[in-house]
Short mmCIF file of C-alpha atoms in Angstrom, two decimals:
data_model
loop_
_atom_site.label_atom_id
_atom_site.label_comp_id
_atom_site.label_asym_id
_atom_site.label_seq_id
_atom_site.Cartn_x
_atom_site.Cartn_y
_atom_site.Cartn_z
CA MET A 81 -76.56 0.75 -92.98
CA GLU A 82 -74.42 -0.32 -90.07
CA LYS A 83 -76.48 -1.75 -87.20
CA ASN A 84 -75.33 0.93 -84.75
CA HIS A 85 -76.11 3.85 -87.04
CA ILE A 86 -79.44 5.62 -87.52
CA SER A 87 -80.19 8.68 -89.60
CA TRP A 88 -80.75 12.06 -87.98
CA ASP A 89 -84.00 12.46 -89.93
CA ILE A 90 -85.50 9.45 -88.17
CA LEU A 91 -84.46 10.75 -84.75
CA LEU A 92 -85.98 14.15 -85.49
CA ARG A 93 -89.25 12.69 -86.78
CA LYS A 94 -89.39 10.53 -83.67
CA VAL A 95 -89.24 13.65 -81.50
CA ARG A 96 -91.98 15.20 -83.63
CA ARG A 97 -94.01 11.95 -83.55
CA THR A 98 -94.20 11.65 -87.32
CA LEU A 99 -92.52 8.28 -87.87
CA SER A 100 -94.09 5.75 -90.20
CA PRO A 101 -94.71 2.23 -88.77
CA ALA A 102 -91.62 0.93 -90.59
CA GLU A 103 -89.46 3.77 -89.30
CA GLU A 104 -90.79 3.30 -85.76
CA ALA A 105 -89.76 -0.37 -85.89
CA MET A 106 -86.32 0.65 -87.15
CA PHE A 107 -85.99 3.20 -84.35
CA GLN A 108 -87.01 0.74 -81.60
CA GLU A 109 -84.57 -1.87 -82.91
CA TRP A 110 -81.75 0.68 -82.88
CA LEU A 111 -82.74 1.95 -79.42
CA THR A 112 -82.53 -1.50 -77.78
CA ARG A 113 -79.27 -2.46 -79.43
CA ASP A 114 -77.01 -0.33 -77.20
CA GLU A 115 -77.66 1.49 -73.89
CA ARG A 116 -75.77 4.48 -75.20
CA HIS A 117 -78.33 4.91 -77.99
CA LYS A 118 -81.02 5.79 -75.46
CA GLU A 119 -78.81 8.42 -73.83
CA TYR A 120 -77.96 9.84 -77.26
CA TYR A 121 -81.62 10.11 -78.25
CA GLU A 122 -82.60 11.62 -74.90
CA ARG A 123 -80.13 14.44 -75.38
CA ILE A 124 -81.62 15.22 -78.78
CA ARG A 125 -85.18 15.00 -77.43
CA ARG A 126 -84.37 17.40 -74.59
CA VAL A 127 -83.16 19.98 -77.10
CA TRP A 128 -86.06 19.72 -79.52
CA SER A 129 -88.75 19.31 -76.85
CA ALA A 130 -87.69 22.32 -74.77
CA ASP A 131 -90.49 24.83 -74.28
CA GLU A 132 -88.29 27.77 -75.22
CA THR A 133 -86.85 26.43 -78.48
CA THR A 134 -87.80 28.28 -81.64
CA CYS A 135 -85.34 26.90 -84.16
CA GLU A 136 -86.06 24.65 -87.12
CA LEU A 137 -83.90 21.99 -88.71
CA ASP A 138 -81.12 23.40 -90.86
CA THR A 139 -79.49 21.40 -93.64
CA ASP A 140 -75.95 22.21 -92.55
CA ILE A 141 -76.71 21.18 -88.98
CA SER A 142 -78.19 17.93 -90.22
CA VAL A 143 -75.03 17.20 -92.18
CA MET A 144 -72.86 17.97 -89.17
CA ILE A 145 -74.91 15.68 -86.93
CA ALA A 146 -74.50 12.93 -89.49
CA GLY A 147 -70.77 13.61 -89.32
CA PHE A 148 -70.86 13.25 -85.57
CA ASP A 149 -72.64 9.90 -85.90
CA GLU A 150 -70.03 8.76 -88.40
CA HIS A 151 -67.19 9.80 -86.12
CA VAL A 152 -68.66 7.85 -83.21
CA ARG A 153 -69.12 4.82 -85.43
CA LYS A 154 -65.53 4.85 -86.71
CA GLU A 155 -63.88 5.66 -83.40
CA ARG A 156 -65.93 3.42 -81.12
CA ASP A 157 -63.24 0.77 -80.94
CA SER A 158 -60.44 3.26 -80.23
CA ARG A 159 -59.20 4.11 -76.78
CA ARG A 160 -62.07 5.55 -74.74
CA LYS A 161 -60.07 8.46 -73.38
CA LYS A 162 -59.27 9.68 -76.87
CA ILE A 163 -62.91 9.37 -77.94
CA VAL A 164 -64.22 11.24 -74.94
CA ARG A 165 -61.80 14.15 -75.34
CA TYR A 166 -62.64 14.64 -79.04
CA VAL A 167 -66.32 13.76 -79.10
CA TYR A 168 -67.25 15.80 -76.03
CA ARG A 169 -65.83 18.88 -77.67
CA PHE A 170 -67.63 18.05 -80.93
CA VAL A 171 -70.94 17.52 -79.15
CA ALA A 172 -70.60 20.85 -77.34
CA CYS A 173 -70.13 22.67 -80.62
CA LEU A 174 -73.04 20.73 -82.10
CA PHE A 175 -75.46 21.64 -79.34
CA ILE A 176 -74.52 25.30 -79.56
CA LEU A 177 -75.02 25.31 -83.31
CA LEU A 178 -78.50 23.87 -82.83
CA ALA A 179 -79.35 27.15 -81.13
CA VAL A 180 -78.97 29.20 -84.32
CA GLY A 181 -82.20 31.11 -84.85
CA GLY A 182 -83.46 30.86 -81.30
CA GLY A 183 -82.36 30.50 -77.71
CA ILE A 184 -82.55 26.84 -76.78
CA LEU A 185 -82.92 26.05 -73.11
CA PHE A 186 -81.44 22.66 -72.24
CA LEU A 187 -84.24 21.82 -69.85
CA ASN A 188 -86.25 18.62 -69.92
CA LYS A 189 -89.92 19.19 -69.14
CA GLY A 190 -90.63 18.58 -65.50
CA GLU A 191 -86.98 17.95 -64.75
CA LYS A 192 -85.55 19.67 -61.69
CA GLN A 193 -82.40 21.60 -62.45
CA PRO A 194 -79.16 21.16 -60.50
CA ASP A 195 -78.97 23.25 -57.34
CA ARG A 196 -75.65 24.73 -58.36
CA LEU A 197 -77.43 26.78 -61.06
CA ALA A 198 -80.64 27.46 -59.18
CA ASN A 199 -79.84 31.04 -58.21
CA VAL A 200 -77.99 32.21 -61.31
CA ASN A 201 -80.89 33.92 -63.05
CA LYS A 202 -81.97 35.63 -59.81
CA GLU A 203 -78.63 37.36 -59.32
CA TRP A 204 -77.23 37.71 -62.84
CA VAL A 205 -79.85 38.80 -65.34
CA PRO A 206 -79.03 39.89 -68.91
CA GLY A 207 -77.90 43.45 -69.50
CA GLY A 208 -80.07 46.29 -70.73
CA ASN A 209 -80.19 50.02 -71.41
CA LYS A 210 -77.80 51.55 -68.88
CA ALA A 211 -75.62 54.62 -69.27
CA ILE A 212 -74.00 57.44 -67.32
CA ILE A 213 -73.31 60.77 -69.01
CA LEU A 214 -70.30 62.63 -67.65
CA LEU A 215 -70.97 66.29 -68.52
CA ALA A 216 -68.29 68.86 -69.26
CA ASP A 217 -68.68 70.44 -65.83
CA GLY A 218 -68.02 67.11 -64.09
CA LYS A 219 -71.64 66.35 -63.23
CA LYS A 220 -72.93 62.83 -63.86
CA VAL A 221 -76.36 61.94 -65.23
CA ASP A 222 -77.34 58.36 -64.45
CA VAL A 223 -79.89 57.50 -67.13
CA GLU A 224 -81.37 54.72 -64.98
CA MET A 225 -82.34 57.27 -62.35
CA LEU A 226 -84.41 59.34 -64.77
CA ALA A 227 -88.16 58.89 -64.59
CA ASP A 228 -89.44 56.42 -67.19
CA THR A 229 -91.57 59.04 -68.89
CA MET A 230 -89.09 61.88 -68.55
CA LEU A 231 -87.41 63.39 -71.60
CA TYR A 232 -84.15 64.70 -70.21
CA LYS A 233 -82.75 67.80 -71.95
CA VAL A 234 -79.70 69.84 -71.00
CA ASP A 235 -76.99 71.65 -72.97
CA GLY A 236 -78.12 70.22 -76.30
CA ILE A 237 -78.49 66.66 -74.97
CA GLU A 238 -81.75 64.75 -75.24
CA VAL A 239 -82.17 61.38 -73.55
CA GLN A 240 -84.98 59.17 -74.83
CA LYS A 241 -84.91 56.59 -72.09
CA ASP A 242 -87.60 54.28 -73.42
CA ALA A 243 -85.89 54.13 -76.83
CA GLY A 244 -82.42 53.74 -75.30
CA VAL A 245 -81.01 56.68 -77.28
CA ILE A 246 -78.96 59.72 -76.25
CA LYS A 247 -79.14 62.51 -78.85
CA TYR A 248 -76.87 65.50 -79.33
CA SER A 249 -78.53 68.41 -81.12
CA GLY A 250 -75.35 70.20 -82.15
CA LEU A 251 -75.97 73.24 -79.99
CA GLN A 252 -73.20 75.67 -80.97
CA LYS A 253 -71.13 77.19 -78.16
CA SER A 254 -68.22 79.56 -78.06
CA GLU A 255 -65.92 76.65 -77.12
CA VAL A 256 -65.95 72.94 -77.74
CA THR A 257 -66.92 70.93 -74.67
CA TYR A 258 -66.76 67.18 -74.19
CA ASN A 259 -69.07 64.59 -72.68
CA THR A 260 -68.20 61.00 -71.87
CA ILE A 261 -70.85 58.31 -72.30
CA MET A 262 -70.03 55.52 -69.84
CA ILE A 263 -71.70 52.13 -70.25
CA PRO A 264 -71.29 49.87 -67.21
CA LYS A 265 -71.01 46.11 -67.28
CA GLY A 266 -74.43 44.72 -68.03
CA GLY A 267 -75.35 47.78 -70.09
CA GLU A 268 -75.73 49.06 -73.64
CA TYR A 269 -76.98 52.27 -75.25
CA GLN A 270 -77.24 54.16 -78.52
CA VAL A 271 -75.93 57.66 -79.11
CA GLU A 272 -76.84 60.01 -81.94
CA LEU A 273 -74.00 62.48 -82.39
CA SER A 274 -74.48 66.11 -83.42
CA ASP A 275 -73.73 65.29 -87.09
CA GLY A 276 -76.34 62.51 -87.21
CA THR A 277 -73.84 59.66 -86.81
CA MET A 278 -75.34 56.74 -84.88
CA VAL A 279 -73.22 54.83 -82.37
CA TRP A 280 -74.16 51.60 -80.58
CA LEU A 281 -72.19 51.15 -77.35
CA ASN A 282 -71.56 47.72 -75.84
CA SER A 283 -71.07 46.85 -72.17
CA ASP A 284 -68.09 48.20 -70.20
CA THR A 285 -67.45 50.95 -72.76
CA GLU A 286 -66.57 54.65 -72.64
CA LEU A 287 -66.99 57.06 -75.55
CA LYS A 288 -65.69 60.62 -75.20
CA ILE A 289 -67.32 62.99 -77.69
CA PRO A 290 -67.53 66.73 -78.38
CA THR A 291 -71.03 68.13 -77.92
CA VAL A 292 -70.66 69.60 -81.41
CA PHE A 293 -68.06 68.91 -84.12
CA ALA A 294 -65.97 71.96 -84.93
CA GLY A 295 -62.91 72.31 -87.14
CA ASP A 296 -61.92 70.08 -90.04
CA GLU A 297 -62.45 66.65 -88.45
CA ARG A 298 -64.89 64.68 -86.30
CA ARG A 299 -62.89 62.91 -83.60
CA VAL A 300 -64.17 60.69 -80.76
CA TYR A 301 -62.29 58.61 -78.18
CA LEU A 302 -63.19 54.98 -77.50
CA SER A 303 -62.41 52.40 -74.84
CA GLY A 304 -64.51 49.23 -75.14
CA GLU A 305 -66.67 48.32 -78.12
CA ALA A 306 -68.84 50.39 -80.45
CA TYR A 307 -70.57 50.08 -83.80
CA PHE A 308 -70.57 53.25 -85.91
CA ALA A 309 -72.90 54.27 -88.74
CA VAL A 310 -71.15 57.47 -89.81
CA THR A 311 -72.92 60.33 -91.58
CA LYS A 312 -71.04 61.06 -94.78
CA ASP A 313 -69.08 64.32 -94.87
CA GLU A 314 -66.08 64.28 -97.20
CA ARG A 315 -64.89 67.63 -95.82
CA LYS A 316 -64.69 66.29 -92.25
CA PRO A 317 -63.26 62.79 -91.83
CA PHE A 318 -64.57 60.85 -88.83
CA ILE A 319 -61.85 59.47 -86.56
CA VAL A 320 -62.19 56.93 -83.77
CA GLU A 321 -59.16 57.24 -81.52
CA THR A 322 -58.01 54.41 -79.23
CA ASP A 323 -54.82 53.87 -77.27
CA LEU A 324 -53.54 51.47 -79.94
CA GLY A 325 -54.34 53.54 -83.03
CA ASN A 326 -56.99 55.42 -85.00
CA VAL A 327 -59.72 54.37 -87.40
CA LYS A 328 -60.43 57.03 -90.03
CA VAL A 329 -63.53 57.16 -92.24
CA TYR A 330 -65.57 59.54 -94.38
CA GLY A 331 -68.95 57.81 -94.22
CA THR A 332 -69.41 54.11 -93.59
CA GLU A 333 -70.37 51.43 -91.05
CA PHE A 334 -67.86 49.55 -88.96
CA ASN A 335 -67.18 48.02 -85.55
CA VAL A 336 -64.27 48.81 -83.22
CA LYS A 337 -63.43 46.63 -80.23
CA ARG A 338 -60.70 47.61 -77.80
CA TYR A 339 -60.99 46.12 -74.32
CA ARG A 340 -57.73 46.17 -72.39
CA ASP A 341 -58.29 42.70 -70.94
CA ASP A 342 -58.50 41.34 -74.52
CA GLY A 343 -54.96 42.56 -75.20
CA GLN A 344 -55.76 43.71 -78.73
CA LEU A 345 -57.77 46.00 -80.98
CA LYS A 346 -60.17 44.76 -83.65
CA ALA A 347 -61.74 46.89 -86.38
CA THR A 348 -64.27 45.26 -88.72
CA LEU A 349 -65.61 47.00 -91.82
CA VAL A 350 -69.25 46.40 -92.79
CA GLU A 351 -69.49 48.79 -95.73
CA GLY A 352 -67.48 51.64 -97.23
CA VAL A 353 -63.76 52.13 -96.63
CA ILE A 354 -61.80 52.72 -93.44
CA GLY A 355 -58.15 53.31 -92.75
CA PHE A 356 -56.17 52.36 -89.65
CA SER A 357 -52.99 54.07 -88.50
CA SER A 358 -50.92 54.72 -85.39
CA ASP A 359 -47.68 56.44 -84.41
CA ARG A 360 -45.77 53.38 -85.63
CA ILE A 361 -48.05 52.11 -88.42
CA ALA A 362 -48.72 53.86 -91.72
CA GLU A 363 -52.36 53.94 -92.79
CA LEU A 364 -53.78 50.61 -93.91
CA LYS A 365 -57.06 50.42 -95.83
CA LEU A 366 -59.74 47.80 -95.22
CA LYS A 367 -62.39 46.48 -97.59
CA PRO A 368 -65.89 45.42 -96.49
CA GLY A 369 -65.94 42.01 -94.86
CA TYR A 370 -62.40 42.32 -93.51
CA ARG A 371 -61.14 42.74 -89.94
CA LEU A 372 -57.94 44.32 -88.73
CA SER A 373 -56.46 42.96 -85.49
CA LEU A 374 -53.56 44.56 -83.63
CA ALA A 375 -52.11 42.97 -80.50
CA GLU A 376 -50.62 45.14 -77.78
CA GLY A 377 -46.91 45.71 -78.41
CA SER A 378 -47.13 44.61 -82.04
CA GLU A 379 -46.28 46.75 -85.05
CA THR A 380 -47.76 44.32 -87.57
CA PRO A 381 -51.57 44.24 -87.75
CA GLU A 382 -53.33 41.18 -89.14
CA ILE A 383 -55.97 41.78 -91.80
CA ARG A 384 -58.22 38.93 -92.82
CA GLU A 385 -61.66 38.23 -94.20
CA VAL A 386 -64.26 37.34 -91.56
CA LYS A 387 -67.94 36.58 -91.21
CA VAL A 388 -69.13 40.07 -90.38
CA TYR A 389 -72.20 38.88 -88.47
CA ASN A 390 -70.04 37.19 -85.85
CA GLU A 391 -68.23 40.48 -85.23
CA ILE A 392 -71.34 42.66 -84.89
CA ALA A 393 -73.95 40.22 -83.55
CA TRP A 394 -73.94 42.02 -80.17
CA ARG A 395 -75.53 45.05 -81.86
CA ASP A 396 -78.40 42.80 -82.95
CA LYS A 397 -78.75 41.49 -79.40
CA ARG A 398 -77.08 38.15 -80.09
CA PHE A 399 -74.02 36.22 -79.01
CA SER A 400 -72.32 34.71 -82.05
CA PHE A 401 -69.17 32.63 -81.63
CA GLU A 402 -67.15 30.77 -84.22
CA ASN A 403 -64.21 28.70 -83.03
CA GLU A 404 -63.81 30.88 -79.96
CA THR A 405 -62.25 29.61 -76.77
CA LEU A 406 -64.20 29.28 -73.54
CA GLU A 407 -61.91 31.95 -72.09
CA GLU A 408 -62.93 34.45 -74.79
CA ILE A 409 -66.60 33.60 -74.36
CA ALA A 410 -66.31 33.94 -70.58
CA ARG A 411 -65.08 37.52 -70.98
CA GLU A 412 -68.15 38.34 -73.07
CA LEU A 413 -70.44 36.81 -70.45
CA GLU A 414 -68.68 38.70 -67.65
CA ARG A 415 -69.28 42.03 -69.35
CA TRP A 416 -72.89 41.41 -70.31
CA TYR A 417 -74.13 39.65 -67.17
CA ASN A 418 -71.80 41.57 -64.83
CA VAL A 419 -70.39 38.41 -63.29
CA LYS A 420 -66.93 37.12 -62.41
CA ILE A 421 -65.92 33.81 -63.98
CA VAL A 422 -62.77 31.96 -62.85
CA PHE A 423 -61.20 28.77 -64.17
CA THR A 424 -59.87 26.23 -61.68
CA ASP A 425 -58.15 24.35 -64.51
CA PRO A 426 -56.36 26.55 -67.10
CA ALA A 427 -56.73 23.82 -69.73
CA LEU A 428 -60.50 24.39 -69.79
CA LYS A 429 -59.93 27.90 -71.16
CA GLU A 430 -58.83 26.37 -74.47
CA LEU A 431 -62.05 24.47 -75.24
CA VAL A 432 -63.42 25.80 -78.53
CA PHE A 433 -67.07 26.51 -79.35
CA SER A 434 -69.23 27.87 -82.16
CA GLY A 435 -72.83 29.02 -82.18
CA THR A 436 -75.42 31.78 -81.87
CA LEU A 437 -77.73 32.61 -78.96
CA SER A 438 -79.86 35.51 -77.78
CA ARG A 439 -78.07 37.97 -75.47
CA TYR A 440 -81.30 38.29 -73.53
CA GLY A 441 -81.45 34.70 -72.37
CA LYS A 442 -80.58 33.66 -68.83
CA ILE A 443 -76.94 32.94 -68.14
CA GLU A 444 -77.90 29.50 -66.83
CA THR A 445 -78.94 28.62 -70.40
CA MET A 446 -75.38 29.21 -71.52
CA LEU A 447 -73.92 27.35 -68.54
CA ARG A 448 -76.14 24.31 -69.08
CA LEU A 449 -75.22 24.35 -72.73
CA PHE A 450 -71.51 24.07 -71.97
CA GLU A 451 -72.10 21.42 -69.29
CA GLU A 452 -74.16 19.34 -71.70
CA GLY A 453 -71.39 18.33 -73.98
CA VAL A 454 -67.94 18.82 -72.46
CA GLU A 455 -66.05 17.92 -69.32
CA VAL A 456 -66.91 21.11 -67.42
CA LYS A 457 -69.38 22.16 -64.78
CA PHE A 458 -70.11 25.46 -63.07
CA THR A 459 -70.40 26.17 -59.36
CA ILE A 460 -71.46 29.35 -57.61
CA GLU A 461 -69.52 30.73 -54.68
CA SER A 462 -70.66 34.11 -53.44
CA ASP A 463 -70.45 36.46 -56.44
CA THR A 464 -68.26 34.18 -58.56
CA ILE A 465 -68.94 31.42 -61.07
CA LYS A 466 -66.21 28.78 -61.04
CA VAL A 467 -65.45 26.60 -64.05
CA ILE A 468 -64.23 23.18 -62.97
CA ARG A 469 -63.57 19.86 -64.64
CA LYS A 470 -66.20 17.16 -64.23
#
């Protein structure tokens, strides 16, 4: 073994205080050999000693950490600027991946946190069950304003506030009327449609629906992001209409994401079969595990196999990123925490990260995580979080 290298297993057992006498001697010798070794170990200890960590060691993570060690060893004699640019990005991805299975707070016990993040969790808390129902007559029902114990019922609508579900009973009327479920930034809600279809609505989303499905189809209108578990009815196809095209199904589960600031539509199939079409695109069929992406102005959708969990993690109250840019992640944080994030250096938008964290953690956890490994820091000015280079 090279003198500057030490196995991840020894570092982990050191944190857990389970080293043998021989391993302890090996660790101490390695620690005193280079000042950077102490800093490296302290970073690992802060992760695994954090009060809020719940994750356990994963084989793949262990292999990746070993890869990081190997990279540092091989590149140590190269130009420092090149090392810093590559390794910082690698470390950032590593630390995020360590959070799989639990929200890790990068907080050393007893350590005072930087003032620039001190007020983040007071002003920008995670989202929760929030919705406004725009009724057919133009009246608005703000679900947050309903009494906690109140079961709101009107025109075939039942709101179960504690459960975070809006139910439509399918009350038949002489004419079809429409409601719009509006989810603000920092909100989410579930809707049970009159046919039994369940819809999960993400932040900053609007879903226009008929109070009862009449005719030979079931059509809804979406802006934002929603997960659909459609009740099977071969006689009445279910159609999700967006401004870029329609997703058509007969009974299946899938996710549709169409935020205008993303500049594209994404439809991911979990099970069953869906078809996508528009005025300029003939119907294309998707298989489970595949995602269709269509950029604004394009007539050629991209269909490729994806890790479905990354696409639908929000429904399970998680953030899950894989090779996503900091700009893309920032948009997700803006919607969920109802914040504004601006970049003072456009180049920082292109930093790439992977990992999984709880959506119900404090935003400062995410900000510390990014600061830990790459050349960025976050400052608060009024109602804005600025991303700047260290």
